[in-house]
């Protein structure tokens, strides 16, 4: 096959990828969209393997088959609650692949540069492409390759740490080495210095140092970001893996890589932006880690938390006409989504209006709650976004908060000194009655006291979310 | 400690301050319960029922007062009872301290404590012990029942084979707890109900109970109900005139009038005057819930039912709650029980009289040998939401102008961005070689397409989006495939590892996405 054909296939693949992302605008079209993506990927890989420049297709096939098998196993076994970890972990793979491919570009370049003209003519594939490059083009190539390596390395360690934090293997609190941002800045400046060194010498050493610096930045950057900001981090890493692919695409002169890398990169960036807007935080302050300084002391919370048992909740649910459930990360941790779904089914069977209110940053991934509820077969047309449901709370009889905290914190509106002041929140306290299913009296992920728990119309339903709901289900008959 | 409930000595008082149910709850707080023999009989609780709930029975009043550390009563203590209230005892009952200053001083001198149930502050936390509200609720209900008893017709309108029955028209004056309860009862019996109150903010509550709010055409600075603890305050003479005029206009049509208007610390305002009663149809009924404080109606005789010359029945009973002794005793005993729960934070049968607590402080009228009435203003200000501020309606022109301004701003921003972006692009183009620019254009366009496409992705699909972009980002495999055939062994190995990793990612990513999407379903 010649280059023209491959390019044509690339165009088709690129269009399929764009359609695949665009199709995610609705639940129904999304099911079709994912097939576009799969088909596009298949086409792209096949065209590259049989196209000019590729070799050892047998090895490629075997490796893809083995990798695919592992990927298949991973993806089919994973619990939906572990989805954030899986996605974060897979970003690491892309990052690492980008680093290797970038290094390969360097090695090939170094090889080609040592050859004489006759040897160059005998080359084919990627090496042949390199051989034709002029001096300026070679420098650009080096910049591109090192950029790809740098971003790839940051993505790799960053994703590994994000994976650790999400799966609880690394502490989720924001921790920084002494020096903090200065350390990151120094590493970044040193990286630029290494790049200059590499451009002038073309040696391997500066590239290796650059990689190590990038690995460190990825590690330190993500370590410094608290668990509550993980949705932003994961989508940011997603974006990085795209940019890495795009940079590698430049150095290899492969347009499809560039197109897809740019698509992924920009989509991740927008997603991060949307998340940040949902939390009323500037993107920079999330990335640099930690909450901004508060202007004064936080409001003191007065009153007491009043506990209630399952009987009380069941009685109130029995009387209620309209019910809104607000799930949070606690539901995911307790794996309580099936129980929530069962509760919903039973209440709906009794003719009650049951709806779900999803805050944009509920959970540890954007859209985390939607996926969990979907897994438990909660119909998606009763699962509403914050803006759709916030006005309905005053006419709601019972709001049930299951394992969420900051996203229902009235301090965000009432207390200008609260660290989350100004963040849009679900105004569940406007409902006639609020039940909060919560493990104990402690504060949430961000360590902020929640005045909701002290409100007059709030009752605390203590205990593990799943156990509590089990108890509740025995009291609410299925008929 | 022992909690005792004596038999009420006031004539015709049927209520009792402790029921077998409340005694069970009090015992859970660690108290022993004692009741005077026969105390609950009028309310339907026999001595046997108390004994079954573990309550001891005291034969005489003296025995009960002597044995109890805490005495719970309904009516304010009478002189004989005050004598029995010796040092260290705690009395919980209605007390009306403002009218009972002499007794209060006497009790303080005897070094006994009194918690007045009628002084419980009106804050949300104290609602569970707000005995005035529970009694008012019963009074409101009973007022409608009494009215029905004296009213010769149906409440509902009916069309029967024997002829057409018009519905009764009920007017409730004063929409406090009693008024609202009366509205609810009257509407549920099928009457057409009107209600009036000087506080315009209760219009919503009245309408929610199913009555029609009688609006006055009168401009006056709105009273803030919250400032007076949710109670009504006296109104200006002009307002009163307007109000009476409205009542006069309504009187001939109304079959039943229930008045509940009270202003704290004053005699009941006269609102239903003699001429209005005269204007009513024969057979109509006026029930005056304010009779104890002089009555809202000119013709009210406290504690009695009278019939006027033109055949209107005026009911001036003052003991509505007592007429439903079983219900009112249950509610009152529960109020007391909640008060005890607050007084017993450790549930160990020992009271802790916390004078820092707004509710306890507010209700305590004598403590530690001194009079503690009136209480300081509570820390937490009460209830009553602020009236909504009206958003001025904006004219079409204004909206249009805003839209144009927004459009202009958006255009400006976009043009600015495009200019900067274009300039940067040109700057890159001026220096970079052509081969780079080719790819660079592709890159810029792709970023642009990405931005355009992703904005439309729905919120709930963000996780699948991430999974699918993750899968797609393994396009890096192309780079590895291109390098795997290299002559250099190192390059081949690294490329092979990359192919392997990317392979995991492709399959894993797409499969996970499919799994997620397959789960979304419509109901």
JSON list of N, CA and C in Angstrom, two decimals, chain B residues 442-501:
[
{"chain": "B", "resi": 442, "resn": "UNK", "atom": "N", "xyz": [-2.91, 21.42, 10.71]},
{"chain": "B", "resi": 442, "resn": "UNK", "atom": "CA", "xyz": [-3.75, 20.28, 11.08]},
{"chain": "B", "resi": 442, "resn": "UNK", "atom": "C", "xyz": [-4.01, 20.30, 12.58]},
{"chain": "B", "resi": 443, "resn": "UNK", "atom": "N", "xyz": [-2.94, 20.56, 13.32]},
{"chain": "B", "resi": 443, "resn": "UNK", "atom": "CA", "xyz": [-3.02, 20.57, 14.78]},
{"chain": "B", "resi": 443, "resn": "UNK", "atom": "C", "xyz": [-4.02, 21.63, 15.26]},
{"chain": "B", "resi": 444, "resn": "UNK", "atom": "N", "xyz": [-3.84, 22.85, 14.76]},
{"chain": "B", "resi": 444, "resn": "UNK", "atom": "CA", "xyz": [-4.69, 23.95, 15.21]},
{"chain": "B", "resi": 444, "resn": "UNK", "atom": "C", "xyz": [-6.15, 23.66, 14.88]},
{"chain": "B", "resi": 445, "resn": "UNK", "atom": "N", "xyz": [-6.37, 23.17, 13.66]},
{"chain": "B", "resi": 445, "resn": "UNK", "atom": "CA", "xyz": [-7.75, 22.87, 13.27]},
{"chain": "B", "resi": 445, "resn": "UNK", "atom": "C", "xyz": [-8.35, 21.80, 14.18]},
{"chain": "B", "resi": 446, "resn": "UNK", "atom": "N", "xyz": [-7.54, 20.80, 14.52]},
{"chain": "B", "resi": 446, "resn": "UNK", "atom": "CA", "xyz": [-8.05, 19.72, 15.37]},
{"chain": "B", "resi": 446, "resn": "UNK", "atom": "C", "xyz": [-8.42, 20.23, 16.75]},
{"chain": "B", "resi": 447, "resn": "UNK", "atom": "N", "xyz": [-7.56, 21.09, 17.30]},
{"chain": "B", "resi": 447, "resn": "UNK", "atom": "CA", "xyz": [-7.88, 21.65, 18.61]},
{"chain": "B", "resi": 447, "resn": "UNK", "atom": "C", "xyz": [-9.20, 22.38, 18.52]},
{"chain": "B", "resi": 448, "resn": "UNK", "atom": "N", "xyz": [-9.36, 23.13, 17.44]},
{"chain": "B", "resi": 448, "resn": "UNK", "atom": "CA", "xyz": [-10.58, 23.89, 17.25]},
{"chain": "B", "resi": 448, "resn": "UNK", "atom": "C", "xyz": [-11.79, 22.96, 17.18]},
{"chain": "B", "resi": 449, "resn": "UNK", "atom": "N", "xyz": [-11.67, 21.93, 16.37]},
{"chain": "B", "resi": 449, "resn": "UNK", "atom": "CA", "xyz": [-12.77, 20.96, 16.25]},
{"chain": "B", "resi": 449, "resn": "UNK", "atom": "C", "xyz": [-13.08, 20.36, 17.62]},
{"chain": "B", "resi": 450, "resn": "UNK", "atom": "N", "xyz": [-12.01, 19.98, 18.33]},
{"chain": "B", "resi": 450, "resn": "UNK", "atom": "CA", "xyz": [-12.18, 19.39, 19.67]},
{"chain": "B", "resi": 450, "resn": "UNK", "atom": "C", "xyz": [-12.99, 20.30, 20.57]},
{"chain": "B", "resi": 451, "resn": "UNK", "atom": "N", "xyz": [-12.63, 21.58, 20.61]},
{"chain": "B", "resi": 451, "resn": "UNK", "atom": "CA", "xyz": [-13.35, 22.54, 21.45]},
{"chain": "B", "resi": 451, "resn": "UNK", "atom": "C", "xyz": [-14.82, 22.59, 21.06]},
{"chain": "B", "resi": 452, "resn": "UNK", "atom": "N", "xyz": [-15.07, 22.67, 19.76]},
{"chain": "B", "resi": 452, "resn": "UNK", "atom": "CA", "xyz": [-16.44, 22.79, 19.30]},
{"chain": "B", "resi": 452, "resn": "UNK", "atom": "C", "xyz": [-17.27, 21.57, 19.70]},
{"chain": "B", "resi": 453, "resn": "UNK", "atom": "N", "xyz": [-16.65, 20.40, 19.54]},
{"chain": "B", "resi": 453, "resn": "UNK", "atom": "CA", "xyz": [-17.40, 19.17, 19.76]},
{"chain": "B", "resi": 453, "resn": "UNK", "atom": "C", "xyz": [-17.68, 18.93, 21.24]},
{"chain": "B", "resi": 454, "resn": "UNK", "atom": "N", "xyz": [-16.67, 19.16, 22.08]},
{"chain": "B", "resi": 454, "resn": "UNK", "atom": "CA", "xyz": [-16.79, 18.76, 23.48]},
{"chain": "B", "resi": 454, "resn": "UNK", "atom": "C", "xyz": [-17.80, 19.60, 24.26]},
{"chain": "B", "resi": 455, "resn": "UNK", "atom": "N", "xyz": [-17.97, 20.86, 23.87]},
{"chain": "B", "resi": 455, "resn": "UNK", "atom": "CA", "xyz": [-18.92, 21.70, 24.61]},
{"chain": "B", "resi": 455, "resn": "UNK", "atom": "C", "xyz": [-20.30, 21.08, 24.65]},
{"chain": "B", "resi": 456, "resn": "UNK", "atom": "N", "xyz": [-20.62, 20.29, 23.62]},
{"chain": "B", "resi": 456, "resn": "UNK", "atom": "CA", "xyz": [-21.98, 19.75, 23.54]},
{"chain": "B", "resi": 456, "resn": "UNK", "atom": "C", "xyz": [-22.17, 18.46, 24.32]},
{"chain": "B", "resi": 457, "resn": "UNK", "atom": "N", "xyz": [-21.09, 17.92, 24.85]},
{"chain": "B", "resi": 457, "resn": "UNK", "atom": "CA", "xyz": [-21.23, 16.64, 25.54]},
{"chain": "B", "resi": 457, "resn": "UNK", "atom": "C", "xyz": [-22.01, 16.85, 26.83]},
{"chain": "B", "resi": 458, "resn": "UNK", "atom": "N", "xyz": [-22.98, 15.97, 27.08]},
{"chain": "B", "resi": 458, "resn": "UNK", "atom": "CA", "xyz": [-23.85, 16.18, 28.24]},
{"chain": "B", "resi": 458, "resn": "UNK", "atom": "C", "xyz": [-23.09, 15.83, 29.52]},
{"chain": "B", "resi": 459, "resn": "UNK", "atom": "N", "xyz": [-23.51, 16.51, 30.61]},
{"chain": "B", "resi": 459, "resn": "UNK", "atom": "CA", "xyz": [-22.83, 16.36, 31.90]},
{"chain": "B", "resi": 459, "resn": "UNK", "atom": "C", "xyz": [-22.73, 14.90, 32.33]},
{"chain": "B", "resi": 460, "resn": "UNK", "atom": "N", "xyz": [-23.85, 14.21, 32.18]},
{"chain": "B", "resi": 460, "resn": "UNK", "atom": "CA", "xyz": [-23.90, 12.86, 32.72]},
{"chain": "B", "resi": 460, "resn": "UNK", "atom": "C", "xyz": [-22.97, 11.92, 31.96]},
{"chain": "B", "resi": 461, "resn": "UNK", "atom": "N", "xyz": [-22.51, 12.34, 30.78]},
{"chain": "B", "resi": 461, "resn": "UNK", "atom": "CA", "xyz": [-21.66, 11.44, 29.99]},
{"chain": "B", "resi": 461, "resn": "UNK", "atom": "C", "xyz": [-20.19, 11.80, 30.11]},
{"chain": "B", "resi": 462, "resn": "UNK", "atom": "N", "xyz": [-19.84, 12.59, 31.12]},
{"chain": "B", "resi": 462, "resn": "UNK", "atom": "CA", "xyz": [-18.45, 12.98, 31.23]},
{"chain": "B", "resi": 462, "resn": "UNK", "atom": "C", "xyz": [-17.52, 11.81, 31.51]},
{"chain": "B", "resi": 463, "resn": "UNK", "atom": "N", "xyz": [-17.99, 10.87, 32.31]},
{"chain": "B", "resi": 463, "resn": "UNK", "atom": "CA", "xyz": [-17.12, 9.72, 32.57]},
{"chain": "B", "resi": 463, "resn": "UNK", "atom": "C", "xyz": [-16.93, 8.87, 31.32]},
{"chain": "B", "resi": 464, "resn": "UNK", "atom": "N", "xyz": [-17.99, 8.52, 30.60]},
{"chain": "B", "resi": 464, "resn": "UNK", "atom": "CA", "xyz": [-17.76, 7.83, 29.33]},
{"chain": "B", "resi": 464, "resn": "UNK", "atom": "C", "xyz": [-16.87, 8.64, 28.39]},
{"chain": "B", "resi": 465, "resn": "UNK", "atom": "N", "xyz": [-17.03, 9.95, 28.38]},
{"chain": "B", "resi": 465, "resn": "UNK", "atom": "CA", "xyz": [-16.20, 10.78, 27.51]},
{"chain": "B", "resi": 465, "resn": "UNK", "atom": "C", "xyz": [-14.73, 10.58, 27.85]},
{"chain": "B", "resi": 466, "resn": "UNK", "atom": "N", "xyz": [-14.47, 10.56, 29.16]},
{"chain": "B", "resi": 466, "resn": "UNK", "atom": "CA", "xyz": [-13.09, 10.41, 29.56]},
{"chain": "B", "resi": 466, "resn": "UNK", "atom": "C", "xyz": [-12.58, 9.04, 29.18]},
{"chain": "B", "resi": 467, "resn": "UNK", "atom": "N", "xyz": [-13.41, 8.04, 29.36]},
{"chain": "B", "resi": 467, "resn": "UNK", "atom": "CA", "xyz": [-12.97, 6.69, 29.02]},
{"chain": "B", "resi": 467, "resn": "UNK", "atom": "C", "xyz": [-12.72, 6.59, 27.52]},
{"chain": "B", "resi": 468, "resn": "UNK", "atom": "N", "xyz": [-13.58, 7.20, 26.72]},
{"chain": "B", "resi": 468, "resn": "UNK", "atom": "CA", "xyz": [-13.41, 7.08, 25.28]},
{"chain": "B", "resi": 468, "resn": "UNK", "atom": "C", "xyz": [-12.21, 7.89, 24.81]},
{"chain": "B", "resi": 469, "resn": "UNK", "atom": "N", "xyz": [-11.99, 9.07, 25.38]},
{"chain": "B", "resi": 469, "resn": "UNK", "atom": "CA", "xyz": [-10.80, 9.83, 24.98]},
{"chain": "B", "resi": 469, "resn": "UNK", "atom": "C", "xyz": [-9.54, 9.11, 25.43]},
{"chain": "B", "resi": 470, "resn": "UNK", "atom": "N", "xyz": [-9.65, 8.45, 26.57]},
{"chain": "B", "resi": 470, "resn": "UNK", "atom": "CA", "xyz": [-8.51, 7.65, 27.03]},
{"chain": "B", "resi": 470, "resn": "UNK", "atom": "C", "xyz": [-8.21, 6.55, 26.02]},
{"chain": "B", "resi": 471, "resn": "UNK", "atom": "N", "xyz": [-9.25, 5.88, 25.57]},
{"chain": "B", "resi": 471, "resn": "UNK", "atom": "CA", "xyz": [-9.04, 4.81, 24.59]},
{"chain": "B", "resi": 471, "resn": "UNK", "atom": "C", "xyz": [-8.45, 5.38, 23.31]},
{"chain": "B", "resi": 472, "resn": "UNK", "atom": "N", "xyz": [-9.00, 6.51, 22.90]},
{"chain": "B", "resi": 472, "resn": "UNK", "atom": "CA", "xyz": [-8.54, 7.10, 21.64]},
{"chain": "B", "resi": 472, "resn": "UNK", "atom": "C", "xyz": [-7.11, 7.60, 21.74]},
{"chain": "B", "resi": 473, "resn": "UNK", "atom": "N", "xyz": [-6.73, 8.05, 22.93]},
{"chain": "B", "resi": 473, "resn": "UNK", "atom": "CA", "xyz": [-5.38, 8.59, 23.06]},
{"chain": "B", "resi": 473, "resn": "UNK", "atom": "C", "xyz": [-4.34, 7.49, 22.87]},
{"chain": "B", "resi": 474, "resn": "UNK", "atom": "N", "xyz": [-4.78, 6.24, 22.90]},
{"chain": "B", "resi": 474, "resn": "UNK", "atom": "CA", "xyz": [-3.81, 5.18, 22.62]},
{"chain": "B", "resi": 474, "resn": "UNK", "atom": "C", "xyz": [-3.49, 5.11, 21.13]},
{"chain": "B", "resi": 475, "resn": "UNK", "atom": "N", "xyz": [-3.91, 6.10, 20.37]},
{"chain": "B", "resi": 475, "resn": "UNK", "atom": "CA", "xyz": [-3.51, 6.25, 18.98]},
{"chain": "B", "resi": 475, "resn": "UNK", "atom": "C", "xyz": [-1.98, 6.34, 18.89]},
{"chain": "B", "resi": 476, "resn": "UNK", "atom": "N", "xyz": [-1.37, 6.62, 20.02]},
{"chain": "B", "resi": 476, "resn": "UNK", "atom": "CA", "xyz": [0.10, 6.65, 20.10]},
{"chain": "B", "resi": 476, "resn": "UNK", "atom": "C", "xyz": [0.69, 5.35, 19.57]},
{"chain": "B", "resi": 477, "resn": "UNK", "atom": "N", "xyz": [-0.14, 4.33, 19.54]},
{"chain": "B", "resi": 477, "resn": "UNK", "atom": "CA", "xyz": [0.30, 3.03, 19.03]},
{"chain": "B", "resi": 477, "resn": "UNK", "atom": "C", "xyz": [0.82, 3.16, 17.59]},
{"chain": "B", "resi": 478, "resn": "UNK", "atom": "N", "xyz": [0.26, 4.09, 16.82]},
{"chain": "B", "resi": 478, "resn": "UNK", "atom": "CA", "xyz": [0.71, 4.28, 15.44]},
{"chain": "B", "resi": 478, "resn": "UNK", "atom": "C", "xyz": [2.20, 4.62, 15.41]},
{"chain": "B", "resi": 479, "resn": "UNK", "atom": "N", "xyz": [2.60, 5.52, 16.31]},
{"chain": "B", "resi": 479, "resn": "UNK", "atom": "CA", "xyz": [4.01, 5.90, 16.38]},
{"chain": "B", "resi": 479, "resn": "UNK", "atom": "C", "xyz": [4.87, 4.69, 16.66]},
{"chain": "B", "resi": 480, "resn": "UNK", "atom": "N", "xyz": [4.42, 3.88, 17.60]},
{"chain": "B", "resi": 480, "resn": "UNK", "atom": "CA", "xyz": [5.20, 2.71, 17.97]},
{"chain": "B", "resi": 480, "resn": "UNK", "atom": "C", "xyz": [5.27, 1.72, 16.81]},
{"chain": "B", "resi": 481, "resn": "UNK", "atom": "N", "xyz": [4.15, 1.55, 16.11]},
{"chain": "B", "resi": 481, "resn": "UNK", "atom": "CA", "xyz": [4.14, 0.61, 14.98]},
{"chain": "B", "resi": 481, "resn": "UNK", "atom": "C", "xyz": [5.11, 1.06, 13.90]},
{"chain": "B", "resi": 482, "resn": "UNK", "atom": "N", "xyz": [5.18, 2.36, 13.70]},
{"chain": "B", "resi": 482, "resn": "UNK", "atom": "CA", "xyz": [6.08, 2.88, 12.68]},
{"chain": "B", "resi": 482, "resn": "UNK", "atom": "C", "xyz": [7.54, 2.65, 13.05]},
{"chain": "B", "resi": 483, "resn": "UNK", "atom": "N", "xyz": [7.81, 2.55, 14.34]},
{"chain": "B", "resi": 483, "resn": "UNK", "atom": "CA", "xyz": [9.20, 2.42, 14.77]},
{"chain": "B", "resi": 483, "resn": "UNK", "atom": "C", "xyz": [9.62, 0.98, 15.01]},
{"chain": "B", "resi": 484, "resn": "UNK", "atom": "N", "xyz": [8.65, 0.10, 15.12]},
{"chain": "B", "resi": 484, "resn": "UNK", "atom": "CA", "xyz": [8.97, -1.25, 15.58]},
{"chain": "B", "resi": 484, "resn": "UNK", "atom": "C", "xyz": [9.87, -1.99, 14.59]},
{"chain": "B", "resi": 485, "resn": "UNK", "atom": "N", "xyz": [9.80, -1.61, 13.30]},
{"chain": "B", "resi": 485, "resn": "UNK", "atom": "CA", "xyz": [10.62, -2.28, 12.31]},
{"chain": "B", "resi": 485, "resn": "UNK", "atom": "C", "xyz": [12.03, -1.72, 12.19]},
{"chain": "B", "resi": 486, "resn": "UNK", "atom": "N", "xyz": [12.41, -0.92, 13.15]},
{"chain": "B", "resi": 486, "resn": "UNK", "atom": "CA", "xyz": [13.71, -0.25, 13.03]},
{"chain": "B", "resi": 486, "resn": "UNK", "atom": "C", "xyz": [14.86, -1.25, 13.04]},
{"chain": "B", "resi": 487, "resn": "UNK", "atom": "N", "xyz": [15.99, -0.81, 12.47]},
{"chain": "B", "resi": 487, "resn": "UNK", "atom": "CA", "xyz": [17.17, -1.66, 12.46]},
{"chain": "B", "resi": 487, "resn": "UNK", "atom": "C", "xyz": [17.82, -1.72, 13.84]},
{"chain": "B", "resi": 488, "resn": "UNK", "atom": "N", "xyz": [17.54, -0.71, 14.66]},
{"chain": "B", "resi": 488, "resn": "UNK", "atom": "CA", "xyz": [18.15, -0.70, 16.00]},
{"chain": "B", "resi": 488, "resn": "UNK", "atom": "C", "xyz": [17.33, -1.57, 16.94]},
{"chain": "B", "resi": 489, "resn": "UNK", "atom": "N", "xyz": [18.04, -2.44, 17.67]},
{"chain": "B", "resi": 489, "resn": "UNK", "atom": "CA", "xyz": [17.34, -3.38, 18.55]},
{"chain": "B", "resi": 489, "resn": "UNK", "atom": "C", "xyz": [16.63, -2.65, 19.69]},
{"chain": "B", "resi": 490, "resn": "UNK", "atom": "N", "xyz": [17.34, -1.66, 20.26]},
{"chain": "B", "resi": 490, "resn": "UNK", "atom": "CA", "xyz": [16.78, -0.89, 21.38]},
{"chain": "B", "resi": 490, "resn": "UNK", "atom": "C", "xyz": [15.45, -0.25, 20.99]},
{"chain": "B", "resi": 491, "resn": "UNK", "atom": "N", "xyz": [15.47, 0.37, 19.80]},
{"chain": "B", "resi": 491, "resn": "UNK", "atom": "CA", "xyz": [14.27, 1.04, 19.32]},
{"chain": "B", "resi": 491, "resn": "UNK", "atom": "C", "xyz": [13.14, 0.02, 19.20]},
{"chain": "B", "resi": 492, "resn": "UNK", "atom": "N", "xyz": [13.44, -1.14, 18.64]},
{"chain": "B", "resi": 492, "resn": "UNK", "atom": "CA", "xyz": [12.42, -2.17, 18.47]},
{"chain": "B", "resi": 492, "resn": "UNK", "atom": "C", "xyz": [11.82, -2.58, 19.81]},
{"chain": "B", "resi": 493, "resn": "UNK", "atom": "N", "xyz": [12.72, -2.77, 20.80]},
{"chain": "B", "resi": 493, "resn": "UNK", "atom": "CA", "xyz": [12.22, -3.20, 22.11]},
{"chain": "B", "resi": 493, "resn": "UNK", "atom": "C", "xyz": [11.29, -2.15, 22.71]},
{"chain": "B", "resi": 494, "resn": "UNK", "atom": "N", "xyz": [11.76, -0.89, 22.72]},
{"chain": "B", "resi": 494, "resn": "UNK", "atom": "CA", "xyz": [10.94, 0.18, 23.29]},
{"chain": "B", "resi": 494, "resn": "UNK", "atom": "C", "xyz": [9.61, 0.30, 22.55]},
{"chain": "B", "resi": 495, "resn": "UNK", "atom": "N", "xyz": [9.70, 0.22, 21.22]},
{"chain": "B", "resi": 495, "resn": "UNK", "atom": "CA", "xyz": [8.48, 0.33, 20.42]},
{"chain": "B", "resi": 495, "resn": "UNK", "atom": "C", "xyz": [7.54, -0.82, 20.74]},
{"chain": "B", "resi": 496, "resn": "UNK", "atom": "N", "xyz": [8.12, -2.01, 20.92]},
{"chain": "B", "resi": 496, "resn": "UNK", "atom": "CA", "xyz": [7.29, -3.19, 21.22]},
{"chain": "B", "resi": 496, "resn": "UNK", "atom": "C", "xyz": [6.54, -2.99, 22.54]},
{"chain": "B", "resi": 497, "resn": "UNK", "atom": "N", "xyz": [7.28, -2.48, 23.56]},
{"chain": "B", "resi": 497, "resn": "UNK", "atom": "CA", "xyz": [6.62, -2.24, 24.85]},
{"chain": "B", "resi": 497, "resn": "UNK", "atom": "C", "xyz": [5.47, -1.24, 24.67]},
{"chain": "B", "resi": 498, "resn": "UNK", "atom": "N", "xyz": [5.73, -0.19, 23.89]},
{"chain": "B", "resi": 498, "resn": "UNK", "atom": "CA", "xyz": [4.70, 0.81, 23.67]},
{"chain": "B", "resi": 498, "resn": "UNK", "atom": "C", "xyz": [3.48, 0.21, 22.99]},
{"chain": "B", "resi": 499, "resn": "UNK", "atom": "N", "xyz": [3.73, -0.63, 21.97]},
{"chain": "B", "resi": 499, "resn": "UNK", "atom": "CA", "xyz": [2.61, -1.27, 21.28]},
{"chain": "B", "resi": 499, "resn": "UNK", "atom": "C", "xyz": [1.79, -2.09, 22.27]},
{"chain": "B", "resi": 500, "resn": "UNK", "atom": "N", "xyz": [2.50, -2.79, 23.13]},
{"chain": "B", "resi": 500, "resn": "UNK", "atom": "CA", "xyz": [1.85, -3.64, 24.12]},
{"chain": "B", "resi": 500, "resn": "UNK", "atom": "C", "xyz": [0.95, -2.81, 25.05]},
{"chain": "B", "resi": 501, "resn": "UNK", "atom": "N", "xyz": [1.55, -1.73, 25.61]},
{"chain": "B", "resi": 501, "resn": "UNK", "atom": "CA", "xyz": [0.78, -0.87, 26.52]},
{"chain": "B", "resi": 501, "resn": "UNK", "atom": "C", "xyz": [-0.43, -0.27, 25.82]}
]
